[in-house]
Coordinates of C-alpha atoms and ligand atoms in Angstrom, one line a residue:
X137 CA -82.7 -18.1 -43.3
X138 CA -80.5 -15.4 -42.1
X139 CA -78.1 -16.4 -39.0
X140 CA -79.4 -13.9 -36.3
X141 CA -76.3 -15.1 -34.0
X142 CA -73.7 -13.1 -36.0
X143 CA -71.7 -10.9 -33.5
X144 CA -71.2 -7.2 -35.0
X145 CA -67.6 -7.1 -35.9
X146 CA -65.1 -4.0 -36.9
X147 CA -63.0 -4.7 -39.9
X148 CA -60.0 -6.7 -39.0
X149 CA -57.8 -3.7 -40.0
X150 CA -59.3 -1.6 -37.5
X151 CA -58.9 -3.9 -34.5
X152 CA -55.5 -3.4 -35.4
X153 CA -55.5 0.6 -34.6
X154 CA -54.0 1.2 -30.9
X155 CA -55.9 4.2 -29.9
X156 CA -54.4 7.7 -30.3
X157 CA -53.0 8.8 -26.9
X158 CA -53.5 12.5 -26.6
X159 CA -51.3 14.3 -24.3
X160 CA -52.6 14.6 -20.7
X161 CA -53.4 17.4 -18.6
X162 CA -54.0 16.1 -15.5
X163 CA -52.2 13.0 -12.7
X164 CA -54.3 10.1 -11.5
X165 CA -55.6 11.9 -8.7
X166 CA -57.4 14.4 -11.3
X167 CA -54.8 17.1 -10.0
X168 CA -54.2 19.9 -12.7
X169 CA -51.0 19.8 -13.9
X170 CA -48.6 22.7 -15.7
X171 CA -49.3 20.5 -19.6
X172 CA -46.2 20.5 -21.3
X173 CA -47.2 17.2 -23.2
X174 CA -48.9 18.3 -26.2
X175 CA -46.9 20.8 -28.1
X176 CA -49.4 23.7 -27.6
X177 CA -48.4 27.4 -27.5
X178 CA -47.4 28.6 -23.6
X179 CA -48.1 32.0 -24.8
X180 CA -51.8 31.1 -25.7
X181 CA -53.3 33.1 -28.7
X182 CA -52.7 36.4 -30.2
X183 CA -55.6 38.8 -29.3
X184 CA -56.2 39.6 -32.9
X185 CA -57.4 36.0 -33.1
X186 CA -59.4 35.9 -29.8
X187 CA -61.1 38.7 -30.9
X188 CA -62.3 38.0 -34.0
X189 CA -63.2 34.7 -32.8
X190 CA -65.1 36.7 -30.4
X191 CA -66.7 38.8 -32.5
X192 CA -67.9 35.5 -35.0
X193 CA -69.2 33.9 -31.9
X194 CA -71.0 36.9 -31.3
X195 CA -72.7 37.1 -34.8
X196 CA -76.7 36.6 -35.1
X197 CA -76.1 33.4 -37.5
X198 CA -73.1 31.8 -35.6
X199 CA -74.7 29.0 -34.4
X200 CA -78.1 28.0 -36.4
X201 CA -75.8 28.6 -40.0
X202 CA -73.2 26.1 -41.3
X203 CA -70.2 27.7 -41.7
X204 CA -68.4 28.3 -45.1
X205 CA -67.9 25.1 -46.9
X206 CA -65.1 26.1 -48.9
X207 CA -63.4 27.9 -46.2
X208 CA -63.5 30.6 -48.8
X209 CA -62.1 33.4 -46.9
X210 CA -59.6 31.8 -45.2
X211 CA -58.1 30.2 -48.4
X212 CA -57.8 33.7 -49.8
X213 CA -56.0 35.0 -46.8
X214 CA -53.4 31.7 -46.8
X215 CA -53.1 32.8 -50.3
X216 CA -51.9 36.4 -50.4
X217 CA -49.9 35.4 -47.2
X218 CA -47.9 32.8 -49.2
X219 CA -48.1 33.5 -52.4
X220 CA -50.7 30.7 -53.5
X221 CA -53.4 30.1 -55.5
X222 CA -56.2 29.6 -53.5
X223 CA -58.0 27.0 -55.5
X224 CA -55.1 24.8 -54.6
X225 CA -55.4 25.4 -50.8
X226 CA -57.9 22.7 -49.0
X227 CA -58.5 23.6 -45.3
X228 CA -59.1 20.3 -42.5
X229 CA -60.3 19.5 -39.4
X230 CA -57.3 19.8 -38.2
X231 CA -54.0 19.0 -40.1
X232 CA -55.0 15.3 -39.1
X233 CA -58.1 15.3 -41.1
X234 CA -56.1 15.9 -44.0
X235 CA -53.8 13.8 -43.4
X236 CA -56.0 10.7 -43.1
X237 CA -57.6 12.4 -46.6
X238 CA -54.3 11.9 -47.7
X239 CA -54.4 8.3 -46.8
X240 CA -58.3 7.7 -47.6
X241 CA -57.7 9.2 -51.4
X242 CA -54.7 7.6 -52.3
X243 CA -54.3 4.2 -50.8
X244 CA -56.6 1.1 -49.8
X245 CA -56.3 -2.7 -48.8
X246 CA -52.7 -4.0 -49.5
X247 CA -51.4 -0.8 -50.3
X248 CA -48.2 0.0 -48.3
X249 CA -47.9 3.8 -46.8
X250 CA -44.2 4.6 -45.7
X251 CA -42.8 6.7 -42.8
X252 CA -40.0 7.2 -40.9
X253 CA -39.7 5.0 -37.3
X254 CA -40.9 7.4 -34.6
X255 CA -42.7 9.7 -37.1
X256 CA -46.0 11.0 -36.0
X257 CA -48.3 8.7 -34.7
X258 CA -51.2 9.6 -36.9
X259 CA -49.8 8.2 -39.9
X260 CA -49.9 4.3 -38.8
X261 CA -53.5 5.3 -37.4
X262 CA -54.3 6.8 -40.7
X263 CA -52.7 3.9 -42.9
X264 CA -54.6 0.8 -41.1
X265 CA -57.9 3.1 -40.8
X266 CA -57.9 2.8 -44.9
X267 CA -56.7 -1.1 -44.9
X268 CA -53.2 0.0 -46.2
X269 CA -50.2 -1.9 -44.4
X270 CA -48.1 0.9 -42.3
X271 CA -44.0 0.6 -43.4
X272 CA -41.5 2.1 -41.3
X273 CA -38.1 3.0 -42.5
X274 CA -35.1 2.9 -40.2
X275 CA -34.0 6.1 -38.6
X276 CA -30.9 7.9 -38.4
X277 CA -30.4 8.6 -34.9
X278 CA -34.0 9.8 -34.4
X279 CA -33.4 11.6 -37.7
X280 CA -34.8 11.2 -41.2
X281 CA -32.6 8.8 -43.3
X282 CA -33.9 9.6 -46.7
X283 CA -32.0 6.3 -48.1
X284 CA -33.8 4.6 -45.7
X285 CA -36.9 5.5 -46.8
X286 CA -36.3 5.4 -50.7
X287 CA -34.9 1.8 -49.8
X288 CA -38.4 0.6 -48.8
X289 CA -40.8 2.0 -51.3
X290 CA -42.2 -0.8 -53.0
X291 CA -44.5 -0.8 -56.1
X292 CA -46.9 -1.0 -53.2
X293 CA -46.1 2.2 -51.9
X294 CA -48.9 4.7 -52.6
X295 CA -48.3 7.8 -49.7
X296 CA -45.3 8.7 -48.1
X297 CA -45.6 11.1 -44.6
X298 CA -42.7 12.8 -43.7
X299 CA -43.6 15.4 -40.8
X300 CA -40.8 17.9 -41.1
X301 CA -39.8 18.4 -38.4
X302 CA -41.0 16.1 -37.0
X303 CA -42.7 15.1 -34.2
X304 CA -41.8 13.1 -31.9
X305 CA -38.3 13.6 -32.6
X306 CA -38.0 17.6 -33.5
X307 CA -35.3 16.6 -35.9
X308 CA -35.7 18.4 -39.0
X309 CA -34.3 17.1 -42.7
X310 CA -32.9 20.3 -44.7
X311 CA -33.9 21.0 -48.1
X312 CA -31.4 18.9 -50.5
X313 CA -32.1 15.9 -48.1
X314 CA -36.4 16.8 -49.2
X315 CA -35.7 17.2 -53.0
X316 CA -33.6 13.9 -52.8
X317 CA -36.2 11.9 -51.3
X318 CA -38.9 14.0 -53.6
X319 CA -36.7 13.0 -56.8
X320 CA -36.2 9.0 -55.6
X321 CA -40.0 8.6 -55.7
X322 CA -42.4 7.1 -58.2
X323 CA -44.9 9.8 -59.9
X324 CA -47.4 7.4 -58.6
X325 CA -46.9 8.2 -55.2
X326 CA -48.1 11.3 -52.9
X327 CA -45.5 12.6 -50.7
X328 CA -47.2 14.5 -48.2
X329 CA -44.5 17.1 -46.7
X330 CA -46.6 17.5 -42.4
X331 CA -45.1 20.6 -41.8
X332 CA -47.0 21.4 -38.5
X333 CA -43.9 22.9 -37.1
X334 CA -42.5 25.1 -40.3
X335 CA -43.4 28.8 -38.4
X336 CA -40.7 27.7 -35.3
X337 CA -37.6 27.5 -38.3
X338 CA -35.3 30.1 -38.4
X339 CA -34.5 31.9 -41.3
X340 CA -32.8 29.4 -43.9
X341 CA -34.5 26.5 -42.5
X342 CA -37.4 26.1 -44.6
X343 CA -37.5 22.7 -46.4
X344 CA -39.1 23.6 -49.4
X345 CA -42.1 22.1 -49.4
X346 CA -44.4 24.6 -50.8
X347 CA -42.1 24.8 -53.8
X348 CA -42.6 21.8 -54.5
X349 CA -46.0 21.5 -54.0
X350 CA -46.4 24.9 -56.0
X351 CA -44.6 22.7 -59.6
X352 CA -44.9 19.1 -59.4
X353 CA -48.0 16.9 -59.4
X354 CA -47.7 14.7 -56.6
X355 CA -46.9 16.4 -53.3
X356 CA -49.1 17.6 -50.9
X357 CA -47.6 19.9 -48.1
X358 CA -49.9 20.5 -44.7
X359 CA -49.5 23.6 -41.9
X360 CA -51.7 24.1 -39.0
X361 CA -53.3 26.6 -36.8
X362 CA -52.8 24.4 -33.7
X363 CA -49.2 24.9 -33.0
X364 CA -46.9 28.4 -33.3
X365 CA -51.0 30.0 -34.2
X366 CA -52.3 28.9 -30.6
X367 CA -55.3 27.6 -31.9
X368 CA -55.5 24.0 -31.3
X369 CA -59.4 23.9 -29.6
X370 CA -60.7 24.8 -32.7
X371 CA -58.9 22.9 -34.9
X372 CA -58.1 24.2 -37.9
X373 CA -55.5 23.1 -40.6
X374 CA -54.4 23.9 -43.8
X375 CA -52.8 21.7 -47.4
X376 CA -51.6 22.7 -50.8
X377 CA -50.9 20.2 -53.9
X378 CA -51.6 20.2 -57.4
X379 CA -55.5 21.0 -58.8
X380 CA -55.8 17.4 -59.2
X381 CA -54.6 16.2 -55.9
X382 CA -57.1 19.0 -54.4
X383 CA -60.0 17.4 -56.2
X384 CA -59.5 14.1 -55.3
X385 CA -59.3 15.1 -51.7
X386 CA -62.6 17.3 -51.9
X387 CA -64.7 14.5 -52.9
X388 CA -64.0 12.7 -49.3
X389 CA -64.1 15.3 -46.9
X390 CA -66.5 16.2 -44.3
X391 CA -68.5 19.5 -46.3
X392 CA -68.7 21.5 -43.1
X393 CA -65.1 20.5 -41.7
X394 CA -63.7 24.3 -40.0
X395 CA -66.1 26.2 -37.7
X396 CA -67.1 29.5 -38.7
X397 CA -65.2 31.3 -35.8
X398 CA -62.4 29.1 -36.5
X399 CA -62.1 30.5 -39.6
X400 CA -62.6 33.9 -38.8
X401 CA -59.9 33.5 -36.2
X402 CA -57.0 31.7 -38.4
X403 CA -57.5 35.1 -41.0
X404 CA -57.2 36.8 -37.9
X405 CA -54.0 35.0 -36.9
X406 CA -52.3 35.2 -40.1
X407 CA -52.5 38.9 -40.0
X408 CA -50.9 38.9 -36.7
X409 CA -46.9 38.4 -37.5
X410 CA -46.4 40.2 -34.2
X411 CA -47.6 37.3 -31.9
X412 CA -45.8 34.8 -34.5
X413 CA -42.5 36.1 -34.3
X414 CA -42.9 36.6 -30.6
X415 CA -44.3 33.2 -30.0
X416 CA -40.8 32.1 -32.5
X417 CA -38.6 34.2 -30.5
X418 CA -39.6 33.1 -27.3
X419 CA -39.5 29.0 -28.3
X420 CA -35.8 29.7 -29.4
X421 CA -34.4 31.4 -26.4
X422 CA -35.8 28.5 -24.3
X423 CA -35.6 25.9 -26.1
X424 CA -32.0 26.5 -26.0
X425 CA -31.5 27.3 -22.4
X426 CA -33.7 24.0 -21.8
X427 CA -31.7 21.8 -23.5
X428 CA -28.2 23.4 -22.3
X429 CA -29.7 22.6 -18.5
X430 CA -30.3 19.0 -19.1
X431 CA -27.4 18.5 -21.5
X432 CA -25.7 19.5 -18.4
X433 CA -26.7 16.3 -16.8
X434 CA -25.3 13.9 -18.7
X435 CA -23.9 12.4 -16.2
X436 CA -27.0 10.9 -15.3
X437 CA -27.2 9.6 -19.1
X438 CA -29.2 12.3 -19.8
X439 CA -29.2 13.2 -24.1
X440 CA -31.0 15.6 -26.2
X441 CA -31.9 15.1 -29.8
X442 CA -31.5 17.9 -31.8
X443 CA -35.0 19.9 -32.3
X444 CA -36.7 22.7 -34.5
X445 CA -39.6 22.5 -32.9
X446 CA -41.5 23.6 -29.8
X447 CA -40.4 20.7 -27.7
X448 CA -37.1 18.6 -27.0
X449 CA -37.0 14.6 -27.0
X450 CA -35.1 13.9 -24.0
X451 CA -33.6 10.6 -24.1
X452 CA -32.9 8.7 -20.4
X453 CA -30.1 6.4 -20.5
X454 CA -28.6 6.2 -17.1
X455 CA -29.4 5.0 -13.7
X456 CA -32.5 6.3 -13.7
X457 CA -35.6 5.5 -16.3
X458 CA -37.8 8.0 -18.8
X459 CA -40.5 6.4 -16.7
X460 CA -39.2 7.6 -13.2
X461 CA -38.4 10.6 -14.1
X462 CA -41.9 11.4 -15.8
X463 CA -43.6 10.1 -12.8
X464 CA -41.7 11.9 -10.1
X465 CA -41.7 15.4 -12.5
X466 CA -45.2 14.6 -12.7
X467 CA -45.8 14.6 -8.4
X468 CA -43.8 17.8 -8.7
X469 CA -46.6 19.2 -11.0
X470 CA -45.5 18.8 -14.9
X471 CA -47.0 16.5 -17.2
X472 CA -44.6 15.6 -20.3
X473 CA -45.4 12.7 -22.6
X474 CA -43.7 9.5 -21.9
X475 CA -43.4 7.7 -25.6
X476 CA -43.5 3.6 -24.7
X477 CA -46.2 3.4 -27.3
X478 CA -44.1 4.7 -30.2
X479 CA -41.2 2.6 -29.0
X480 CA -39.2 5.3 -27.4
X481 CA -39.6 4.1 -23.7
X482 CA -36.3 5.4 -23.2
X483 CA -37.6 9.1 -23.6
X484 CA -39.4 11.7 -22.5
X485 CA -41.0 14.7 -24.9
X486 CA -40.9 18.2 -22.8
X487 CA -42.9 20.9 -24.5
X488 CA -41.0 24.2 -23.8
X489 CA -43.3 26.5 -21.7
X490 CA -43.1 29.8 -20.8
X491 CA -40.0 31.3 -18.6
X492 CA -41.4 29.8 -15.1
X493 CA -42.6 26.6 -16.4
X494 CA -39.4 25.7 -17.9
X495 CA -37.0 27.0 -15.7
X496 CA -39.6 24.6 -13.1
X497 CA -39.0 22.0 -15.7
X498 CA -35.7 21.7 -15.5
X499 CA -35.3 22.1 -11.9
X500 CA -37.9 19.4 -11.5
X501 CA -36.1 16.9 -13.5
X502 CA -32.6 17.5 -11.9
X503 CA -34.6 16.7 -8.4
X504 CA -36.0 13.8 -10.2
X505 CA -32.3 12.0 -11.2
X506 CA -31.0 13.2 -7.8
X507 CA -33.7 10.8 -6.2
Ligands
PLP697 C1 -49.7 18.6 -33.9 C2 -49.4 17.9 -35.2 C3 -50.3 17.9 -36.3 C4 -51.7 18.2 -36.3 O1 -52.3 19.0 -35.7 P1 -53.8 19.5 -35.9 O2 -54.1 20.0 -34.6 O3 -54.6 18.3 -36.4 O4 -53.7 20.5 -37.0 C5 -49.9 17.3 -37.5 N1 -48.6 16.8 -37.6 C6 -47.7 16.8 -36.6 C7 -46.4 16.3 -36.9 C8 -48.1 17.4 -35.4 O5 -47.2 17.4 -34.4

């Protein structure tokens, strides 16, 4: 006889998840607030991907027709843009899709996937979904420490994440300090190379990723629309690795995974260098004068980590908490993301915005350690 009294129960592993926290957008009170807490572009979108996102929308079959399962335009157009075989290229949900395809393909119960402390917070999420047992490696300051992390693969290890630069940090490991880490690992093991930030470098800065993804068999390197590209609602990502790695990945993903206007938008985007460079140019200027205003308060015990991305980590070590001044720069009308879950209580993560925002920004949080 069958026990009817069994309770339904998720797999241990994933009782274990804490739940994603997305960046917020509005206070308690349901009062909209200027969002600085999820690294989206101030400047919004370029108009050569709101129009032909438009225009898709628009189409006869955009909403009783799947879209394009193979993303097959769009792989072309990340192609000739990079100099890339298309075949290669595998388009997500969203970066994050293919990074928990990353996870799903590779690794499994009792398999260890390794990542810096305070790297994204995806990859533990992505790790436990699959049974695998999440290993951080010490930082360096906030900063990658590549013998840290060649110090803890085991013959467990089967993926390593490095977001570079990453996020929630903005540090950003150069190019020797990726080969090393790339030449310290077993073949065995996929390095995926989250490179969600790579259009805010400046010239020089690239890690060189894609290289390596172009030659050797077991890296996989992922970009995004969401970030410099502005199109985060539709969620669109990009990866590159070897023919085999793109296989493997294929066989688990959702078949219908980028909308068809999404799509049509990111060709649209990639042909628009204009709104890139502009979106670049503007995150630079202010990302500098940002964190030259709060450096100037550290007096208060006020420190920023070094970033090349589109947001500062702000670290709060004086008188006055990360979690007074997020709540008081909140009543003044910003939301920023306070990081207690990924064990930075100490800090705060301040998008940069456009001119007003973050010149209100910083204004807001010099009122907020003045009391
Ligand atoms: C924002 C972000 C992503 C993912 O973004 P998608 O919107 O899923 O493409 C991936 N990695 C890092 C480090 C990010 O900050």
């Amino acid at each position: 006889m069958t026990d009817t009294t069994r309770t339904l129960q998720p797999k241990p592993w994933i009782s274990g998840i804490a739940p994603y926290v997305p960046g917020k957008s509005a206070g308690a009170d349901g009062r909209p607030l200027i969002k600085l807490s999820a690294n989206e572009n101030p400047l919004g979108t370029g108009e050569k991907a709101r129009e032909a996102f438009r225009a898709s929308q628009a189409g006869a079959d955009a909403l009783s027709r799947y879209p394009d399962p193979g993303a097959t335009g769009l792989r072309e157009a990340i192609a000739a843009k990079f100099g890339l075989e298309s075949a290669r290229i595998i388009c997500g949900n969203g970066s994050d899709e293919l990074l928990h395809l990353a996870a799903g393909t590779y690794a499994g119960p009792g398999d260890e996937i390794l990542y810096v402390r305070y790297g994204f917070s995806v990859y533990e999420i992505a790790a436990r979904r699959v049974g695998a047992v999440p290993v951080e490696a010490d930082d360096r300051d906030f900063a990658t420490d590549v013998d840290a992390l060649l110090a803890a693969v085991t013959d467990k290890t089967r993926v390593v994440y490095l977001a570079n630069p990453n996020n929630p940090t903005g540090t950003l490991a150069t190019r020797d300090e990726v080969a090393r880490l790339y030449a310290g690992l077993p073949k065995d093991v996929l390095f995926v190379i989250d490179q969600a930030y790579s259009e805010y470098l400046s010239d020089g800065e690239d890690d060189g990723g894609l290289e390596l993804a172009k030659s050797e068999p077991n890296v996989f390197v992922t970009r995004t629309f969401s970030k410099i590209h502005g199109l985060a609602a539709e969620r669109i990502g990009w990866g590159y690795a070897a023919a085999e790695v793109i296989s493997a990945l294929h066989r688990i993903r959702l078949p219908f995974n980028v909308t068809r206007a999404g799509q049509a938008a990111a060709v649209a985007a990639l042909g628009d260098d204009a709104f890139v460079n502009h979106s670049r140019d503007h995150n630079a200027k202010w990302r500098a004068w940002l964190a030259q205003e709060l450096e100037g308060l550290g007096n208060h015990g006020v420190r920023v980590v070094p970033s090349a991305c589109n947001f500062l980590l702000v670290l709060f070590e004086g008188d006055v908490s990360a979690e007074t001044v997020y709540e008081r720069v909140m009543e003044a009308g910003y939301i920023v993301r306070w990081l207690p879950g990924q064990g930075i209580p100490q800090a705060l993560r301040m998008t940069i915005g456009t001119e007003e925002e973050t010149r209100g920004l910083a204004a807001a949080v010099r009122a907020a350690l003045a009391g």
